[in-house]
Coordinates of C-alpha atoms in Angstrom, one line a residue:
X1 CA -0.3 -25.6 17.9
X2 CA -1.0 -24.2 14.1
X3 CA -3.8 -22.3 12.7
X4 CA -6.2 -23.7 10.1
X5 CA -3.5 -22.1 7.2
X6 CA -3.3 -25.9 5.4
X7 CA -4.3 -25.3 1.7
X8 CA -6.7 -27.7 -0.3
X9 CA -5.2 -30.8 -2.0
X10 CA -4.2 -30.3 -5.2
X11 CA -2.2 -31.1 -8.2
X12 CA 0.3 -33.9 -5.4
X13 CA 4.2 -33.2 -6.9
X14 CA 6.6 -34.9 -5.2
X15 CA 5.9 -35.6 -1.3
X16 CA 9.4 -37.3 0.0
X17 CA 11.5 -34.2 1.7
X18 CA 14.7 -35.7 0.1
X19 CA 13.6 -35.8 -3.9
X20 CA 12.3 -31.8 -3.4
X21 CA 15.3 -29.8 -5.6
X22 CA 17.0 -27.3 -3.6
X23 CA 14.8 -27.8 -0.4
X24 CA 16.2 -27.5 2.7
X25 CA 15.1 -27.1 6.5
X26 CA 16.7 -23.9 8.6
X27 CA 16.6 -24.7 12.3
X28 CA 17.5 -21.7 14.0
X29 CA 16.9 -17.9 13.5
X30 CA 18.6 -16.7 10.6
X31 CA 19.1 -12.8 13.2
X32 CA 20.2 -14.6 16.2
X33 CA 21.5 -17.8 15.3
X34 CA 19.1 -19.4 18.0
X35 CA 16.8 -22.2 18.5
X36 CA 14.1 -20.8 20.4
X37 CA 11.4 -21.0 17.6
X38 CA 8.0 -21.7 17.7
X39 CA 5.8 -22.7 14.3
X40 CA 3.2 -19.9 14.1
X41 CA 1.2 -20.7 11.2
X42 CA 1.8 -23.9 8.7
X43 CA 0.7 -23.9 5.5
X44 CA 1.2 -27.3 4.8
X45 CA 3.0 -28.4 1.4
X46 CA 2.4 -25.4 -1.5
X47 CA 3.6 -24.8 -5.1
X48 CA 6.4 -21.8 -5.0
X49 CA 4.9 -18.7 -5.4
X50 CA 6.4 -17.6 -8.7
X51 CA 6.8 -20.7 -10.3
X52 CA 5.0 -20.0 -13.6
X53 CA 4.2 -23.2 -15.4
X54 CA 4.8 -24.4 -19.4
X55 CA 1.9 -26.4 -20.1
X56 CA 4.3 -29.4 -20.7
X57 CA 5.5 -29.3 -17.2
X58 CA 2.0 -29.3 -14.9
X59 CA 2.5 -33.1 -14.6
X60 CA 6.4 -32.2 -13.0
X61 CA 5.4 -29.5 -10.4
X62 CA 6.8 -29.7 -7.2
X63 CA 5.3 -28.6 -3.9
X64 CA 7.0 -27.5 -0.6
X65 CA 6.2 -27.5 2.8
X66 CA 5.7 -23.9 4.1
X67 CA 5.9 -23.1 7.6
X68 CA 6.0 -19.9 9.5
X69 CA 8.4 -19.8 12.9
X70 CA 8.7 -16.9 15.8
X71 CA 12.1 -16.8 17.5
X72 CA 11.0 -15.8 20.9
X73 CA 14.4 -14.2 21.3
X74 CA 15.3 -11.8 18.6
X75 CA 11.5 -11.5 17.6
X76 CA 11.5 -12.0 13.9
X77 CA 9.2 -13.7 12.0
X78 CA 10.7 -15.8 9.3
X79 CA 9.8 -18.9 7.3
X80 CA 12.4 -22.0 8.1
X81 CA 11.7 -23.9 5.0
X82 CA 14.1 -22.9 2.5
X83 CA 14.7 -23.0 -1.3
X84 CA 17.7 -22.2 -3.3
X85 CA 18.8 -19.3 -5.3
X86 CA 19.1 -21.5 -8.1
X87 CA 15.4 -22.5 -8.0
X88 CA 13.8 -19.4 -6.7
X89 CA 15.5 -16.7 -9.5
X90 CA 16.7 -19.0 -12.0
X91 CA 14.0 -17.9 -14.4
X92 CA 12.3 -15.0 -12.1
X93 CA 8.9 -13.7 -13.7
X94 CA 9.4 -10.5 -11.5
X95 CA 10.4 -7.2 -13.6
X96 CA 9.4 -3.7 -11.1
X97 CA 9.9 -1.3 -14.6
X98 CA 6.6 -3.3 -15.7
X99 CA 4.7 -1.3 -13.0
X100 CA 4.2 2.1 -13.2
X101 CA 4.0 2.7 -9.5
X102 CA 7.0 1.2 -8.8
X103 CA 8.8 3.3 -11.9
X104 CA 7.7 6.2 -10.0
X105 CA 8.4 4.8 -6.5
X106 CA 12.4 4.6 -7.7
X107 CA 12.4 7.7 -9.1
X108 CA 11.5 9.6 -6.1
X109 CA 14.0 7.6 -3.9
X110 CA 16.6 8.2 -6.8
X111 CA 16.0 12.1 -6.5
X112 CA 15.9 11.8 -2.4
X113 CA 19.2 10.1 -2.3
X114 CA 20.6 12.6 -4.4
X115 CA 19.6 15.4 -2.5
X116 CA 20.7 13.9 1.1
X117 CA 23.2 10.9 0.8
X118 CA 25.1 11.1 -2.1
X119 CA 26.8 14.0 -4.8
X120 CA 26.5 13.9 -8.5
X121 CA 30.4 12.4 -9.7
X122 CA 31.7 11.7 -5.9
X123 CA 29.7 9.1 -4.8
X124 CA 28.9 5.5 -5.1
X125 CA 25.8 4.2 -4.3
X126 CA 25.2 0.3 -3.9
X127 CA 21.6 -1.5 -4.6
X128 CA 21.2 -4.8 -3.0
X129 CA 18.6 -6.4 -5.1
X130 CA 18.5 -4.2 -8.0
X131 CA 16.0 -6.4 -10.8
X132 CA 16.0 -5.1 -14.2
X133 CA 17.4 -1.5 -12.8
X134 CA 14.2 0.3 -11.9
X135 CA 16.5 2.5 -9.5
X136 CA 19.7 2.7 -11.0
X137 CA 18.4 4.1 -14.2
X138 CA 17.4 7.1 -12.5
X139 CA 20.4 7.3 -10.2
X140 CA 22.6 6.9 -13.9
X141 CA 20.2 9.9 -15.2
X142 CA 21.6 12.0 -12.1
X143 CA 25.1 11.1 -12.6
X144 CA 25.6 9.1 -9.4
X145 CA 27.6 6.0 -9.5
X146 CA 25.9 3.2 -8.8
X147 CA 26.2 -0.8 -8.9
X148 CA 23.4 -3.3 -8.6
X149 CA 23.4 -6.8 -7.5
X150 CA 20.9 -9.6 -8.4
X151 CA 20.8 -13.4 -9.0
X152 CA 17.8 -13.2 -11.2
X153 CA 20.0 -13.5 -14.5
X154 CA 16.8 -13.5 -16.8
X155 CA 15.6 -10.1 -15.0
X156 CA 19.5 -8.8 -15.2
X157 CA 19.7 -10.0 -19.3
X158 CA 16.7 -6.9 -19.6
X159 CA 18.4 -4.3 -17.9
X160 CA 20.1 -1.7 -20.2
X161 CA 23.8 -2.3 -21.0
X162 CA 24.9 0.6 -19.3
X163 CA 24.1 -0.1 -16.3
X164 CA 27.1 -2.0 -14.1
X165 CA 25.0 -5.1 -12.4
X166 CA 27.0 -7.5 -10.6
X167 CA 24.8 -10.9 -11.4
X168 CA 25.0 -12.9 -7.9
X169 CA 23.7 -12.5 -4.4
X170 CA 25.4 -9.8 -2.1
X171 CA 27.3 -11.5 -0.1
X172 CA 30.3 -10.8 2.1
X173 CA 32.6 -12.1 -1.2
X174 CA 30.6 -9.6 -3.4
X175 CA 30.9 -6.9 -1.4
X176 CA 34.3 -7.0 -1.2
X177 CA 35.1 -7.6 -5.4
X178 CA 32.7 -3.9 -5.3
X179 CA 35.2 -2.6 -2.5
X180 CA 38.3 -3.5 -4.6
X181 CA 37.1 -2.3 -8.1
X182 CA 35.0 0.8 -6.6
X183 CA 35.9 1.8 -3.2
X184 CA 33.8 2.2 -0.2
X185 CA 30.0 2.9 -1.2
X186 CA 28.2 6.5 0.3
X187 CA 24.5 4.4 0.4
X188 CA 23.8 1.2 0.4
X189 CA 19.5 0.4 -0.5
X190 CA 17.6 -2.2 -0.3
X191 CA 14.2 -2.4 -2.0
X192 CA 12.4 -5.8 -0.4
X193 CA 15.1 -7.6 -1.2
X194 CA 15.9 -8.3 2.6
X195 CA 12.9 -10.4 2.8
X196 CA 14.3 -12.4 -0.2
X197 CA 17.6 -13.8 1.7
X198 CA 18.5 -16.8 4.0
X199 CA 22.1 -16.0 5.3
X200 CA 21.3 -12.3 6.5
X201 CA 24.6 -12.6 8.8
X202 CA 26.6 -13.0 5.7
X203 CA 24.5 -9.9 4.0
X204 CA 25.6 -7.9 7.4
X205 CA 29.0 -8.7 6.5
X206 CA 29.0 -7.7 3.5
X207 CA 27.5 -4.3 4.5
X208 CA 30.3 -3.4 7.0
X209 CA 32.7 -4.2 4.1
X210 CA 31.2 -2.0 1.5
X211 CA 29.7 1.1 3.8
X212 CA 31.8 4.1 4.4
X213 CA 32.1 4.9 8.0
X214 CA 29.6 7.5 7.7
X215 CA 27.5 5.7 4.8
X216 CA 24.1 5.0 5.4
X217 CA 22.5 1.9 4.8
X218 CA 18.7 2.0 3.2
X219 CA 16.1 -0.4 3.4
X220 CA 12.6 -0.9 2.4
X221 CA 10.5 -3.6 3.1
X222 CA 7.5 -5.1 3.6
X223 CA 6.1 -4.1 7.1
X224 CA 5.1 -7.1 9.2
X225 CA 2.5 -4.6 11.4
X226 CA 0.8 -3.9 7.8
X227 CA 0.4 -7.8 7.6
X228 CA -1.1 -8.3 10.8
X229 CA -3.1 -5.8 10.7
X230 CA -4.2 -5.8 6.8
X231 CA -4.6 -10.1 7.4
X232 CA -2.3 -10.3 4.4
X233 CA -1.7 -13.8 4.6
X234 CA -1.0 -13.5 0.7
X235 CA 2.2 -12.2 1.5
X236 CA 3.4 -15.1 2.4
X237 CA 5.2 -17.3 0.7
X238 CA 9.0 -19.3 0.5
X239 CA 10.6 -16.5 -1.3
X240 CA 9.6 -13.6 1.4
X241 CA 12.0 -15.7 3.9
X242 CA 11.9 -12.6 6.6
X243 CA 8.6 -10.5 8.0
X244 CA 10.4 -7.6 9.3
X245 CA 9.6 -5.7 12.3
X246 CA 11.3 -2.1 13.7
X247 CA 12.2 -4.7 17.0
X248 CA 13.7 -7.5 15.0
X249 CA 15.8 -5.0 12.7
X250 CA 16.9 -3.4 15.7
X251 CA 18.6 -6.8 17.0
X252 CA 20.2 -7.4 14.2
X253 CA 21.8 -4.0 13.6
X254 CA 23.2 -4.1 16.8
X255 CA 24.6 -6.9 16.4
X256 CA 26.9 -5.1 13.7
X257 CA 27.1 -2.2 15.4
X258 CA 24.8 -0.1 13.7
X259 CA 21.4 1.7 14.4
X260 CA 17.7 2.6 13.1
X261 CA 17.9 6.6 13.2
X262 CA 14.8 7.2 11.0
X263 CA 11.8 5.1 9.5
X264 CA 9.6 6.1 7.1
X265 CA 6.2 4.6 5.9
X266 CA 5.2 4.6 2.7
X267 CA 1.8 3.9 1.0
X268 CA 3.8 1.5 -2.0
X269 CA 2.2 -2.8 -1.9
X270 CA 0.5 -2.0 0.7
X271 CA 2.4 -1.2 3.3
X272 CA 6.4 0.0 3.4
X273 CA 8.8 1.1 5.8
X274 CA 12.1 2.8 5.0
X275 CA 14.5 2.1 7.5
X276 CA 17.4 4.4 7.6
X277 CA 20.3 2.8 9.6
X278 CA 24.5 4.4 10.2
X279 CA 27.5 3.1 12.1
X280 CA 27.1 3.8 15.7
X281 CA 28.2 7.0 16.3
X282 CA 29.4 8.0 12.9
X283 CA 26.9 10.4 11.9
X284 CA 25.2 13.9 13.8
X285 CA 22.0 13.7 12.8
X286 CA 19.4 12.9 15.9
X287 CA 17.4 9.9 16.2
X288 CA 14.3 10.6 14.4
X289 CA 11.5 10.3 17.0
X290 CA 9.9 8.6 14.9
X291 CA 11.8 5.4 15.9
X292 CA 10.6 5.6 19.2
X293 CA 7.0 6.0 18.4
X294 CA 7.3 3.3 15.8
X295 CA 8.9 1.1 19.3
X296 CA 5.5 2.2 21.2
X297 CA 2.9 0.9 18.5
X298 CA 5.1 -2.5 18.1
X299 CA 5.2 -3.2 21.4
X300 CA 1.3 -2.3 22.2
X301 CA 0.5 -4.0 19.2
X302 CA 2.1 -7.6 20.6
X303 CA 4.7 -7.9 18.2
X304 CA 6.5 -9.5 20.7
X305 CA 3.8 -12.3 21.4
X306 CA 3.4 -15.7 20.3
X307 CA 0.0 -15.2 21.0
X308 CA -0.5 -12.2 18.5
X309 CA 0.4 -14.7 15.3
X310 CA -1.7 -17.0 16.3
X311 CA -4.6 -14.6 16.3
X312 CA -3.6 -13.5 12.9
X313 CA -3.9 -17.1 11.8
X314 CA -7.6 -17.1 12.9
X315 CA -8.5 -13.9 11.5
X316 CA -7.3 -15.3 8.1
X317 CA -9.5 -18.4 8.2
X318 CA -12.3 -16.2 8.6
X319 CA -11.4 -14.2 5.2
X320 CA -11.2 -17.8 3.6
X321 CA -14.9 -18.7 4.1
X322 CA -16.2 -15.3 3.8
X323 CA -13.9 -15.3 0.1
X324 CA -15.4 -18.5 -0.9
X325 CA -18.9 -17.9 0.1
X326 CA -19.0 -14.4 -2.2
X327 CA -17.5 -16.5 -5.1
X328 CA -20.2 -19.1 -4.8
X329 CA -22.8 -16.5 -4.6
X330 CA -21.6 -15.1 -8.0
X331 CA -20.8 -18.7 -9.5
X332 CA -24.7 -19.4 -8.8
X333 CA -26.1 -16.5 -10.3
X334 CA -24.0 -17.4 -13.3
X335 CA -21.5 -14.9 -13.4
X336 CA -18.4 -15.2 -15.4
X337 CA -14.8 -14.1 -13.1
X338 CA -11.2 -14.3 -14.4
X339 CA -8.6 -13.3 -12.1
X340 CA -6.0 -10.5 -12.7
X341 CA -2.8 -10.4 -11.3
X342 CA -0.2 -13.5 -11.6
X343 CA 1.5 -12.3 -8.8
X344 CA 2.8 -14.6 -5.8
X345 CA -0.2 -13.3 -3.9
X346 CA -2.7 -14.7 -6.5
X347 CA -0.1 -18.2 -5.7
X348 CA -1.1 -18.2 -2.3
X349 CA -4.9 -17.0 -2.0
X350 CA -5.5 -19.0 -4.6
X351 CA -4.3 -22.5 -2.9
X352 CA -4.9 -21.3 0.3
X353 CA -8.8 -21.6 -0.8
X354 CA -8.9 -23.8 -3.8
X355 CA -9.5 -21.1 -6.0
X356 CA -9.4 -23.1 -9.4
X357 CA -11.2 -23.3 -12.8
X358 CA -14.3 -24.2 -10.5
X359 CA -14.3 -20.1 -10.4
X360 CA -12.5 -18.9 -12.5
X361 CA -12.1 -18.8 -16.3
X362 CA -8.5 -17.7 -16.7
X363 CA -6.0 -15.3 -15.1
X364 CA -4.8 -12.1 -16.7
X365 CA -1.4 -10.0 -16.3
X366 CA 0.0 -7.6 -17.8
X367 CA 3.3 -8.5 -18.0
X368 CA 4.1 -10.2 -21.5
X369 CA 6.7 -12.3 -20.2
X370 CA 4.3 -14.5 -18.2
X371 CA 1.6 -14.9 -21.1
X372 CA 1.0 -18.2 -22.1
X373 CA 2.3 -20.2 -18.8
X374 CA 0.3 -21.1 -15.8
X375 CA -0.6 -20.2 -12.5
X376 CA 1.2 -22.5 -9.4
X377 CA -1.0 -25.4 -8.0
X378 CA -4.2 -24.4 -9.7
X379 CA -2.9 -24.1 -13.7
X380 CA -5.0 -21.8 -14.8
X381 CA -3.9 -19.9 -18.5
X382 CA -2.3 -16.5 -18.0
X383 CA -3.5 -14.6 -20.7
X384 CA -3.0 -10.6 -21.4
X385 CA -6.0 -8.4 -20.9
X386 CA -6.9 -8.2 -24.7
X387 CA -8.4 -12.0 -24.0
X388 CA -10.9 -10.3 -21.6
X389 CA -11.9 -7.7 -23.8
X390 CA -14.2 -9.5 -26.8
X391 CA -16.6 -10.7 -23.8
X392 CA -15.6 -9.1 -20.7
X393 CA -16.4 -11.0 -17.5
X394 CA -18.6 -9.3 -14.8
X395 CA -16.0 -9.8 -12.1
X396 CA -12.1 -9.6 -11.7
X397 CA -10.7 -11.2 -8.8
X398 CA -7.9 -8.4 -8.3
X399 CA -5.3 -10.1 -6.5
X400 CA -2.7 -7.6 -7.4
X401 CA -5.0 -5.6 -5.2
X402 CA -2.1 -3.3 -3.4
X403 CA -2.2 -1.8 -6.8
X404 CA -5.7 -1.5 -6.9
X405 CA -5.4 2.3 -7.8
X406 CA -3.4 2.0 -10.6
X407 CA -5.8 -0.9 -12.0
X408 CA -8.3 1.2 -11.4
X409 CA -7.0 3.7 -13.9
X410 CA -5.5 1.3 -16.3
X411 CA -9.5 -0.4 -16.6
X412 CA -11.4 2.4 -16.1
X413 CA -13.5 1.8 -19.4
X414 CA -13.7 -1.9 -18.0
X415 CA -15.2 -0.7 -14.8
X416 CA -17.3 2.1 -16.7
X417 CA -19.2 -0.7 -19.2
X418 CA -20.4 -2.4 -15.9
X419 CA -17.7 -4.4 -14.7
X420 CA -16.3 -5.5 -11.4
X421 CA -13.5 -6.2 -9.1
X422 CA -13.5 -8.6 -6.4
X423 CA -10.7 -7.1 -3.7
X424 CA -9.7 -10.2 -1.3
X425 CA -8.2 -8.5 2.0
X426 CA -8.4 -7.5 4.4
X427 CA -12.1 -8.8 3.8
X428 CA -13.8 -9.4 0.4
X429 CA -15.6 -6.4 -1.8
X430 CA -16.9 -5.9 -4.5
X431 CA -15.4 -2.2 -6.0
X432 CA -17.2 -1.0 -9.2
X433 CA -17.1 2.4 -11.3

């Protein structure tokens, strides 16, 4: 059984499994290595989330199937359908210093690391997915050692020279060339990258490698609770591989002999955790009890249930129709909408419910490296903000909506002179001045 999570037909691609570049089909859990999976939600065949389009290449894009599996065993939730490093970063259109919340978001982990982990000229600290150095700018500013490692090589060509960026995936081979040219790392973070890989066994690995006995292994991600709870279906999508709970982490840390001993939620996309894992035994602090009340809500929340996805997948639906009713609501009173945000979320709510030129005019971001393509599936123009500004529109479907604060501030005088956004989870609104 799936839920009703198969987008609208669209612009076709190619539909044999064996012409699709760089696809390929996992069949067991990426934690455990098992086969007891069951397909949660299926979102049928879907453009990849941040594949930006030239306008000479709409006729050649390519769509994938997307599924969603639960291993009953390990309990993570993960997507099976897999595409390459080489076609997922090749020519990423993700760069964190473009938002202001994230700037400030790596700061402040830059300062706590500092003042807990690591010491100014005597410590080396390691970022697994580092992008165009958000973090290890401030970490260079504080005079901590530090090395980044990222396949994205367009995002890595903007990062400042002096920063030491190792341009691959961390792997147990990467880890090791840091090992032999640095020594053993004090920290080793992780912002959202986790979700990002396939072969988290050979990440592990490379963790034990690199981290000092007593080093402490960071990691922030995306919280799968937040999702359930939130209905962000929009935060799904092939290159978010992983949905991480506190249960599934667990499993796989022991499995390396290590352990959560403190978590942390923060208010950043949405909806973070930090996880804050050690070598067993290597460290005196106490398990923060904040693990085990985390451990409480998972399990009285179902996180362990089959029967709790498929719930979710219903929910969704539900936003779909309520989504589409609002927009033809405004559509008939003859309202003009653009959307804002060419994110991977806008990919997916935007297929998920046919959200094309039928709606909306054109999409804006403000990130000039994605001006002038176009958006996934539905190839509408991204355009920067000044296009909106001759004749604003009276609505702005937000779907960089976890931001919605700092849009908030950055429009204000569009939100002043009358106009709207439309906010698409956890259910539609319509958020003015």
């Amino acid at each position: 059984m799936t839920s009703d999570l198969t987008p609208s037909s669209g612009t076709p691609g190619l539909s044999s499994l064996d012409k699709l570049p760089g696809y390929s089909e996992r069949r067991t859990c990426r934690f455990c290595e098992g086969t007891d999976l069951s397909t949660i939600l299926d979102f049928g065949d879907v453009p990849l989330a941040g594949a930006f389009l030239a306008k000479d290449d709409l006729d050649e894009e390519v769509r994938y199937p997307m599924k969603v599996q639960f291993c009953r065993t390990c309990k993570l939730v993960q997507v099976t359908d897999l595409i390459s490093a080489d076609v997922l970063f090749g020519n990423y259109f993700y760069f964190s210093s473009a938002i202001q919340t994230l700037r400030e978001h790596f700061r402040s982990l830059a300062n706590e690391l500092a003042e807990k982990f690591s010491e100014p000229g005597n410590s080396l600290v390691v970022e697994i997915g580092c992008n165009d150095g958000v973090l290890l700018e401030p970490l260079n500013e504080l005079g901590i050692e530090c090395v980044g490692v990222d396949p994205a090589s367009n995002v890595v060509a903007s990062a400042s020279s002096e920063l030491r960026i190792v341009n691959d995936c961390f792997t147990e081979t990467t880890a090791k060339g840091i090992y032999e040219e640095r020594g053993g790392a004090d920290v080793i973070v992780s912002s959202y990258s986790f979700a990002h890989i396939d072969d988290m066994l050979d990440v592990m690995r490379g963790v034990k490698t690199l981290l000092k006995e007593d080093g402490v292994l960071i990691v922030e991600v995306y919280y799968l609770g937040v999702l359930l709870d939130e209905l962000q279906y929009d935060m799904i999508y092939h290159e978010h591989m992983s949905y991480y709970s506190l249960m599934a982490l667990q499993w796989l840390f022991q499995r390396f002999g290590m352990e959560v001993f403190d978590v942390q939620r923060i208010s950043l996309r949405a909806g973070t955790l930090r996880f804050y894992a050690r070598n067993i035994g290597a460290r005196d602090e106490p398990i923060s009890p904040a693990v085990a009340d985390l451990q409480a809500y998972e399990l009285e929340r179902g996180m362990d249930r089959e029967e709790t996805y498929r719930e979710f997948g219903e929910r969704v639906h539900e936003t779909k129709i309520d989504l589409i009713a609002l927009l033809d609501d405004l559509k008939k009173r003859g309202e003009r909408i653009i959307g804002y945000g060419a994110s991977g979320r806008a990919t997916v709510i935007m297929n998920y419910c046919n959200i094309g030129s039928q709606y909306l005019d054109f999409v804006v971001d403000d990130a000039p490296a994605k001006e002038g393509f176009y958006t996934p599936g539905t190839h509408l123009l991204i355009q920067p903000w000044s296009a909106a500004e001759d004749d604003p529109p009276s609505y702005a479907l937000l779907f960089a909506w976890s931001f919605i604060d700092e849009v908030k501030k950055r429009r204000s005088s569009y939100l002043k002179e009358g106009g709207h956004f439309i906010v698409p989870l956890p259910s539609p609104e319509v958020v003015g001045a």
